[in-house]
Every structure is written in C-alpha cells, then in structure tokens.
Coordinates of C-alpha atoms in Angstrom, one line a residue:
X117 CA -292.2 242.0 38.9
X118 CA -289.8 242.4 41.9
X119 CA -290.3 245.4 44.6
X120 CA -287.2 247.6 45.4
X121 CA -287.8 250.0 48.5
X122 CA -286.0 253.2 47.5
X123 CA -285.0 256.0 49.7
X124 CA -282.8 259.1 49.7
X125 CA -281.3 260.5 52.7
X126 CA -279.8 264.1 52.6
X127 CA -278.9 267.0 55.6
X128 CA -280.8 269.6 56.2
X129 CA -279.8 273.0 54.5
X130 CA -279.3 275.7 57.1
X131 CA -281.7 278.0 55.0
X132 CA -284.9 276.1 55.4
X133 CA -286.1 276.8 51.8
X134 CA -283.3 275.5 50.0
X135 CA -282.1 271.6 50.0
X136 CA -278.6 269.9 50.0
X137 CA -277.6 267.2 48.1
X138 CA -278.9 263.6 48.5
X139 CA -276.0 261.5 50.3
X140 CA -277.5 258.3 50.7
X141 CA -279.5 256.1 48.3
X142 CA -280.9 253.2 50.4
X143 CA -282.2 250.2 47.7
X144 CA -284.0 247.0 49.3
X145 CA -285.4 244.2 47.7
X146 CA -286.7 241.5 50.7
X147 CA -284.5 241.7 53.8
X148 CA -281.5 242.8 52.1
X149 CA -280.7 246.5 51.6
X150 CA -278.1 247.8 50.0
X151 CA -276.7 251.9 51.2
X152 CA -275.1 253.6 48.6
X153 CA -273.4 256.3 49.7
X154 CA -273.8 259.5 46.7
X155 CA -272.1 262.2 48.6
X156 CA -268.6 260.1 48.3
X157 CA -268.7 259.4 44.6
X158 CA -267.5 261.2 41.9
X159 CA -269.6 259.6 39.2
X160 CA -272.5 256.7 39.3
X161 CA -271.7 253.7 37.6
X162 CA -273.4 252.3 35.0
X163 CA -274.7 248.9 36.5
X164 CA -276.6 251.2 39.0
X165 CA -277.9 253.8 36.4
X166 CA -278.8 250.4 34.1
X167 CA -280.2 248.5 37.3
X168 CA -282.7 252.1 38.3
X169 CA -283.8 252.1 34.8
X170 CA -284.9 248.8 34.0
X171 CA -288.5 247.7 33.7
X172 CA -287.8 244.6 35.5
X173 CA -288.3 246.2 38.6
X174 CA -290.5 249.1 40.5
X175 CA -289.6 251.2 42.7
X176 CA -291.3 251.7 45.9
X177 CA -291.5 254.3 48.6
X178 CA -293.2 257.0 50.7
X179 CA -292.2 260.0 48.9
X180 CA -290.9 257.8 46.3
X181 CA -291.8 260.5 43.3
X182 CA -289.4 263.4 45.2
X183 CA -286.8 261.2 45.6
X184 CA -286.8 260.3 42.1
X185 CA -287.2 263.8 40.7
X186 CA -284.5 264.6 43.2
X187 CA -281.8 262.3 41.9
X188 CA -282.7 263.2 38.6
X189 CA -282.1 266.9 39.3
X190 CA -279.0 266.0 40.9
X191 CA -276.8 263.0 39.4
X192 CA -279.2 262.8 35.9
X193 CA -280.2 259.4 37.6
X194 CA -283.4 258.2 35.7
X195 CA -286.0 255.7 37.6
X196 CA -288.5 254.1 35.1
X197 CA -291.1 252.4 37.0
X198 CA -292.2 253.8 40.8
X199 CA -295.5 253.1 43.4
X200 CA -296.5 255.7 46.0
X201 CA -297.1 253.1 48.7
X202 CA -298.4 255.5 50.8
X203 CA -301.4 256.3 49.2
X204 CA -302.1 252.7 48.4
X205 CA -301.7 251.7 51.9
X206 CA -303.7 254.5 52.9
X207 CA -307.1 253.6 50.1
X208 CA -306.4 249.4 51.2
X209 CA -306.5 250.3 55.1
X210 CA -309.0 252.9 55.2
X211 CA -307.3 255.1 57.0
X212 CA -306.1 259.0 56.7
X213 CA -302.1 258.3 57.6
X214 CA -299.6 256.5 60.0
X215 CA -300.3 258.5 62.9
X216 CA -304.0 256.8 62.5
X217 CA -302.8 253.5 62.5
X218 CA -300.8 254.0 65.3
X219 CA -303.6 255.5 67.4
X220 CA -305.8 251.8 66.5
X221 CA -303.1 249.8 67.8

C-alpha cells in the first residue's frame, strides 16, 4: 500500500459562509510532491482521475474527507481509499491536538 498526502488549497470567499473553488491539489508520495494547479484547467485528465481512484493507493490528510467531498462537488473527482491522520495521530500520541504537542516540546 503506498501513502499519498492530499491537500486542496482554495481563497477565501468574501462572504464567510460560502466557499470558492479549490485551485490547488497538492499530491505527495515520500519527499516528492506534485502541485496541480485546478483553477487553470479546463478539464482533469484521465491519468489523474484513474491515478485518485485506484485502490493501489490511500489518501492521507488532515481534513482529508472535506477535501475529497470537495473535489467531488466540484470537478466530479472521485477518491476511493482515504485516512484521517489526524485522529490517528491524535488516539497513537495521546494527546487532544497540535497545539498540545507543541506545548510538550
């Protein structure tokens, strides 16, 4: 099973309730990461919609599940496999969050 960090980027809407776009999708497997930029594309190619749906891989992330359900909403981008690292990381450490691990250090 190989790990691929996923992450969206996207600019703040002016009205806070509503959301814009996603214009980044950041993919990294190891030390090498790969930015692909959504905002400048006019349709996502098939390697990458084959590549985020394969079983060969799972996707990891922070907020991992809203940045999946938000490409889906917006490019129909589906992502099979995904891990919440955060509340992994959080049962294996023992503690409630980031800002608690920072405060041990």
């Amino acid at each position: 099973m190989v790990f691929v960090g996923l992450d969206i980027e996207w600019r703040p809407h002016e009205i806070s309730w509503m959301s814009n776009k996603s214009a980044t999708l950041q993919l990294c497997i190891d030390e090498k990461c790969l930015i692909f930029q959504l905002f400048y594309v006019d349709e996502i190619s098939k390697s990458l919609k084959d590549f985020l749906n394969s079983t060969n891989f799972t996707f990891v992330g922070i907020e991992v599940a809203d940045d999946v359900k938000k490409l889906k909403n917006e490019y129909g981008l589906r992502i099979v496999l995904r891990v919440l690292i955060f509340a992994r990381w959080r049962r294996v450490v023992g503690l409630r969050g980031f800002v608690d691990q920072g405060r041990k250090i």
